[in-house]
Coordinates of C-alpha atoms in Angstrom, one line a residue:
M1 CA 96.8 91.9 98.4
K2 CA 95.8 88.7 96.6
P3 CA 97.4 85.8 98.4
I4 CA 99.3 82.9 96.8
I5 CA 97.8 79.7 98.3
L6 CA 100.2 76.8 98.8
Q7 CA 98.5 73.4 98.9
G8 CA 100.9 70.6 99.7
H9 CA 100.1 69.4 103.2
E10 CA 97.5 66.9 104.3
R11 CA 97.5 68.1 107.9
S12 CA 97.9 71.3 109.9
L13 CA 100.9 73.5 109.6
T14 CA 103.3 73.7 112.5
Q15 CA 106.0 76.2 111.4
I16 CA 106.9 78.1 108.3
V17 CA 110.2 80.0 107.6
F18 CA 111.5 82.2 104.8
N19 CA 115.1 81.8 103.7
S20 CA 117.4 84.8 104.0
E21 CA 116.7 86.1 100.5
G22 CA 113.0 85.6 100.8
D23 CA 112.7 83.7 97.5
L24 CA 112.0 80.4 99.3
L25 CA 109.5 79.3 102.0
F26 CA 109.8 76.1 104.0
S27 CA 106.7 74.7 105.6
A28 CA 106.6 71.9 108.3
S29 CA 103.4 70.1 109.1
K30 CA 101.8 67.3 111.1
D31 CA 101.8 65.1 108.0
S32 CA 105.6 64.4 108.6
V33 CA 106.7 66.2 105.5
V34 CA 108.6 69.5 105.0
N35 CA 107.9 71.4 101.7
A36 CA 110.0 74.0 100.0
W37 CA 108.2 76.6 97.9
F38 CA 109.1 79.5 95.5
T39 CA 107.5 82.5 97.1
S40 CA 107.1 84.5 93.9
N41 CA 104.6 82.1 92.3
G42 CA 103.8 79.4 94.9
E43 CA 105.4 76.6 92.9
R44 CA 106.7 73.7 95.0
L45 CA 110.4 73.3 94.7
G46 CA 110.6 70.0 96.6
T47 CA 109.8 67.8 99.5
F48 CA 111.9 66.6 102.4
G49 CA 110.6 63.2 103.6
G50 CA 107.3 61.6 102.9
I51 CA 108.7 58.7 100.9
K52 CA 109.4 55.5 102.8
G53 CA 113.2 54.9 103.0
D54 CA 114.3 58.4 102.1
G55 CA 115.4 59.2 105.7
G56 CA 112.3 61.3 106.4
H57 CA 110.5 61.7 109.7
N58 CA 107.9 59.3 111.1
G59 CA 105.7 61.8 113.0
S60 CA 104.6 65.4 113.1
V61 CA 107.4 67.7 112.1
W62 CA 107.2 70.4 114.8
T63 CA 110.0 72.8 113.6
V64 CA 112.1 73.7 110.6
A65 CA 115.1 76.1 110.2
V66 CA 117.1 77.1 107.1
D67 CA 120.7 78.4 107.2
S68 CA 121.5 81.9 105.7
Q69 CA 123.0 80.3 102.5
S70 CA 119.9 78.2 101.8
R71 CA 122.2 75.2 101.7
F72 CA 121.1 73.2 104.8
L73 CA 117.8 72.6 106.5
I74 CA 117.3 71.4 110.1
T75 CA 114.0 69.7 111.1
G76 CA 112.7 68.4 114.5
A77 CA 109.8 66.1 114.9
A78 CA 107.6 64.0 117.2
D79 CA 109.6 60.8 116.2
N80 CA 112.3 62.1 118.7
C81 CA 114.6 62.9 115.8
M82 CA 116.4 66.0 114.5
K83 CA 117.6 65.8 110.9
L84 CA 120.0 67.7 108.7
W85 CA 119.0 68.0 105.0
D86 CA 120.7 69.1 101.8
I87 CA 118.3 71.7 100.3
S88 CA 119.5 71.3 96.7
T89 CA 119.2 67.5 96.6
G90 CA 116.5 66.8 99.3
K91 CA 118.7 64.2 100.9
C92 CA 118.8 63.6 104.6
L93 CA 122.5 64.0 105.6
F94 CA 122.4 63.2 109.3
T95 CA 119.9 62.2 112.1
W96 CA 120.2 62.9 115.8
E97 CA 118.0 60.7 118.0
F98 CA 116.7 61.8 121.4
L99 CA 114.4 60.4 124.1
T100 CA 111.5 62.9 123.5
A101 CA 110.2 65.0 120.7
V102 CA 112.1 67.9 119.2
K103 CA 110.0 71.0 119.5
R104 CA 112.2 73.9 118.2
V105 CA 115.4 74.2 116.2
Q106 CA 117.3 77.2 115.0
W107 CA 120.6 78.2 113.3
N108 CA 122.9 80.8 114.8
E109 CA 123.9 83.7 112.6
D110 CA 127.2 82.1 111.7
D111 CA 125.5 79.0 110.4
D112 CA 127.9 76.8 112.3
T113 CA 125.8 76.0 115.4
I114 CA 122.2 75.0 116.0
L115 CA 120.0 74.8 119.1
S116 CA 117.3 72.2 119.8
I117 CA 114.7 71.9 122.4
T118 CA 113.4 68.5 123.4
E119 CA 110.1 68.0 125.2
Q120 CA 109.6 67.3 128.8
R121 CA 107.7 64.0 128.8
S122 CA 107.6 60.5 130.5
G123 CA 110.1 61.4 133.2
Q124 CA 112.5 63.2 130.8
P125 CA 113.2 66.9 131.5
S126 CA 113.0 69.6 128.9
I127 CA 116.6 70.0 127.5
I128 CA 118.2 72.7 125.3
R129 CA 121.2 71.3 123.4
I130 CA 123.7 73.3 121.3
F131 CA 125.4 71.4 118.5
K132 CA 128.3 72.4 116.3
I133 CA 127.6 71.7 112.6
N134 CA 130.4 70.4 110.3
R135 CA 129.6 72.2 107.1
D136 CA 132.6 70.6 105.2
E137 CA 131.5 67.1 105.8
P138 CA 127.8 67.4 106.4
S139 CA 127.2 63.7 106.8
A140 CA 129.8 63.4 109.6
Q141 CA 128.1 65.3 112.5
T142 CA 128.8 64.8 116.1
T143 CA 126.0 63.5 118.4
T144 CA 127.6 65.2 121.4
P145 CA 126.3 68.7 122.2
I146 CA 128.8 71.4 123.1
T147 CA 126.4 72.7 125.7
T148 CA 123.4 71.0 127.4
M149 CA 120.9 73.0 129.5
T150 CA 118.6 70.8 131.5
L151 CA 115.6 72.9 132.6
S152 CA 114.0 72.6 135.9
G153 CA 110.5 74.0 136.4
S154 CA 108.4 74.9 133.4
K155 CA 109.4 73.3 130.1
A156 CA 110.7 75.5 127.3
T157 CA 108.4 75.6 124.3
V158 CA 110.2 78.0 122.0
A159 CA 113.7 79.5 121.7
L160 CA 115.8 82.0 119.8
W161 CA 119.5 83.0 119.5
S162 CA 120.3 86.5 120.8
P163 CA 122.5 88.8 118.7
L164 CA 126.1 87.5 118.3
S165 CA 124.8 84.1 119.5
E166 CA 126.1 84.5 123.0
Y167 CA 122.7 83.8 124.7
I168 CA 119.6 81.8 124.0
L169 CA 116.2 83.4 124.7
T170 CA 113.4 81.0 125.7
G171 CA 109.7 81.0 126.1
H172 CA 108.1 78.5 128.5
E173 CA 104.8 76.7 129.0
S174 CA 104.2 78.7 132.2
G175 CA 104.5 82.0 130.5
K176 CA 108.1 82.6 131.7
V177 CA 110.7 84.2 129.4
A178 CA 114.4 83.4 130.2
K179 CA 117.9 84.0 128.9
Y180 CA 120.7 81.4 129.0
D181 CA 124.4 81.8 128.5
V182 CA 125.5 79.5 125.6
K183 CA 129.0 78.8 127.0
S184 CA 128.1 78.0 130.6
G185 CA 124.5 76.8 130.1
E186 CA 123.5 78.9 133.1
E187 CA 120.2 80.9 133.3
V188 CA 121.3 84.5 133.5
N189 CA 118.0 86.3 133.6
Y190 CA 114.3 85.5 133.6
I191 CA 110.8 86.9 134.0
D192 CA 108.5 84.4 135.6
D193 CA 105.2 86.1 134.7
A194 CA 106.0 87.5 131.3
H195 CA 102.8 85.9 130.1
S196 CA 100.0 84.3 132.1
G197 CA 99.7 81.3 129.6
E198 CA 101.8 79.1 127.5
I199 CA 104.2 81.0 125.1
T200 CA 103.5 79.7 121.6
D201 CA 106.1 81.6 119.5
I202 CA 109.2 83.7 119.8
Q203 CA 110.6 85.8 116.9
S204 CA 113.3 88.3 116.7
S205 CA 113.3 91.9 115.4
P206 CA 115.3 92.4 112.2
D207 CA 118.4 93.7 114.2
G208 CA 117.9 91.2 117.1
T209 CA 117.8 93.9 119.8
Y210 CA 114.2 93.0 120.8
F211 CA 111.9 90.1 120.2
I212 CA 108.2 89.3 120.2
T213 CA 106.3 86.5 122.0
S214 CA 102.8 85.2 121.4
S215 CA 100.8 83.3 124.0
K216 CA 97.6 81.4 124.8
D217 CA 96.9 84.3 127.3
K218 CA 95.6 86.2 124.2
T219 CA 98.5 88.7 124.2
A220 CA 101.7 89.3 122.3
R221 CA 104.5 91.2 123.9
I222 CA 107.8 92.8 122.9
F223 CA 110.8 92.4 125.2
D224 CA 114.3 93.9 125.1
S225 CA 116.8 91.1 124.2
E226 CA 119.5 92.5 126.6
T227 CA 117.4 93.2 129.7
L228 CA 114.2 91.2 129.0
Q229 CA 112.3 94.4 129.9
E230 CA 108.8 94.4 128.5
M231 CA 108.4 97.1 125.9
K232 CA 105.0 96.7 124.3
V233 CA 101.8 94.6 124.8
Y234 CA 99.2 93.8 122.2
T235 CA 96.0 92.5 123.8
T236 CA 93.6 90.5 121.5
E237 CA 90.5 88.5 122.2
T238 CA 91.7 85.2 121.0
P239 CA 94.5 82.8 122.0
L240 CA 97.6 83.6 119.9
N241 CA 99.8 80.9 118.2
S242 CA 102.3 83.1 116.4
A243 CA 103.7 86.7 116.1
C244 CA 106.3 88.4 114.0
I245 CA 107.8 91.8 113.5
A246 CA 107.6 93.4 110.0
P247 CA 110.9 95.0 108.8
L248 CA 110.7 98.5 107.3
R249 CA 107.2 99.4 108.6
P250 CA 106.2 99.8 112.2
Y251 CA 103.9 96.8 112.4
V252 CA 103.7 93.5 114.1
I253 CA 101.6 90.6 112.7
L254 CA 99.7 88.3 115.1
G255 CA 97.9 85.1 114.3
G256 CA 95.9 82.5 116.3
G257 CA 92.2 81.6 116.8
Q258 CA 90.1 79.5 119.0
D259 CA 91.3 76.0 119.8
A260 CA 90.8 73.5 117.0
M261 CA 88.4 71.5 119.1
S262 CA 85.9 74.2 119.7
V263 CA 86.1 75.7 116.2
T264 CA 83.4 73.6 114.5
T265 CA 80.7 75.2 116.7
T266 CA 81.5 78.8 115.6
S267 CA 81.5 80.8 112.4
Q268 CA 84.7 81.7 110.7
R269 CA 84.5 85.3 112.0
A270 CA 83.8 84.1 115.6
G271 CA 86.7 81.7 115.3
K272 CA 88.9 84.7 114.6
F273 CA 91.2 83.1 112.0
E274 CA 92.6 86.4 110.6
S275 CA 96.1 87.7 110.6
R276 CA 96.1 90.8 112.7
F277 CA 98.3 93.8 112.0
W278 CA 99.1 96.0 115.0
H279 CA 100.9 99.3 115.1
K280 CA 104.2 98.3 116.9
L281 CA 104.6 101.6 118.7
F282 CA 101.0 102.8 119.3
E283 CA 99.8 99.3 120.3
E284 CA 96.6 99.6 118.2
E285 CA 95.2 97.2 115.8
V286 CA 95.3 98.6 112.2
G287 CA 94.0 95.9 110.0
R288 CA 93.1 92.2 109.5
V289 CA 93.7 89.8 106.7
K290 CA 91.3 86.8 106.6
G291 CA 91.2 83.7 104.5
H292 CA 92.1 80.7 106.6
F293 CA 89.4 78.1 107.7
G294 CA 91.2 77.2 111.0
P295 CA 93.4 78.8 113.6
I296 CA 96.6 80.3 112.3
N297 CA 99.5 78.2 113.8
T298 CA 102.5 80.0 112.3
L299 CA 103.5 83.3 110.8
A300 CA 106.6 84.4 109.0
V301 CA 107.6 87.7 107.4
H302 CA 109.8 88.2 104.4
P303 CA 113.3 89.3 105.5
Q304 CA 113.1 92.5 103.4
G305 CA 109.5 93.1 104.6
K306 CA 108.0 92.7 101.1
A307 CA 105.6 89.9 102.1
Y308 CA 104.3 87.7 104.9
A309 CA 103.0 84.1 105.1
S310 CA 100.6 82.3 107.4
G311 CA 100.2 78.6 107.9
A312 CA 97.0 77.3 109.6
E313 CA 95.2 74.3 111.0
D314 CA 93.4 74.0 107.6
G315 CA 96.6 72.7 106.0
F316 CA 97.1 75.8 103.7
V317 CA 99.9 78.3 103.6
R318 CA 99.0 81.7 102.3
V319 CA 101.7 84.1 101.0
H320 CA 100.7 87.7 100.8
W321 CA 102.9 90.1 98.9
F322 CA 102.3 93.7 100.2
D323 CA 101.0 96.1 97.6
E324 CA 102.2 99.7 97.1
G325 CA 99.6 101.1 99.4
Y326 CA 101.2 99.2 102.3
F327 CA 104.5 101.0 101.8
R328 CA 102.9 104.4 101.0
S329 CA 100.7 104.4 104.0
R330 CA 101.4 106.9 106.8
P331 CA 101.5 104.9 110.0
F332 CA 102.3 108.0 112.1
G333 CA 99.7 110.3 110.5
D334 CA 100.7 113.9 110.9
L335 CA 103.8 112.9 112.8
E336 CA 105.2 111.2 109.7
P337 CA 108.8 112.4 109.1
E338 CA 109.3 114.0 105.7
V339 CA 111.4 111.6 103.5
E340 CA 113.1 112.9 100.4
V341 CA 112.6 110.6 97.5

């Protein structure tokens, strides 16, 4: 599995996402730029922001989301702005301004609504806002959200739409996992002690019926989207920054590493900068892929399960296309069901 290395950021990566076909990858970074890449060869398709006066962000871009048609991109950043971009032209179509940084954005499955989380800071609470997106006139968006959820208690760090976009699933700084009704804005279910540390990432399974969270408490956990019941736990020996669920094969991929501050004093192996593959059902680690020189901050998996990508503190994105052995392996050993080819 020889990686394709994407070099286009001057600072550490914050979030990477594949588009729905898996032929493009979008990477957000602390250098205030979002890049678009072809996943097949690692060529850079374009850049969103980075040139003065082109409507780009003025601070670390924390989050990026692409719609299912690869037509529009949403970004959120430390300059307290959320922006809508045209992917084909690279133009900024609209900017929403808030009082604090935008930490997470995501499209719903109909591509007509987005969620955003703004940070709890300087007296402002953590707020989840739901906006309708006008796809016919993209530069004429409303600045009034259809639902506003002001969170009391621990701030939300990450969020996800549930299947059918009726609920929003959130991960919090305290380790809490919660579920909010999109129409009423009410919290309908929560688990206060889902994790014992800050939740750093939340990603859905391919069908949306369960989701995985990663945390600074060195574990990743799978929860049921409907009931929030914990289904699986993967316990590592390093703080985790990201986790994703591989389609087709029974694996989850975890990434993290020691905090950037204490990294310089340790070797690469001790820093634990590998992507870890765990068996989703047996909760056992099955392999590692190394290569980064700093903690992995973000992981994404190809929507058809053909590849995965990791973005790290070192400023590089590595795209790994799985080889034939990955698909031919027998993850259930002698329990493997016979498949007629």
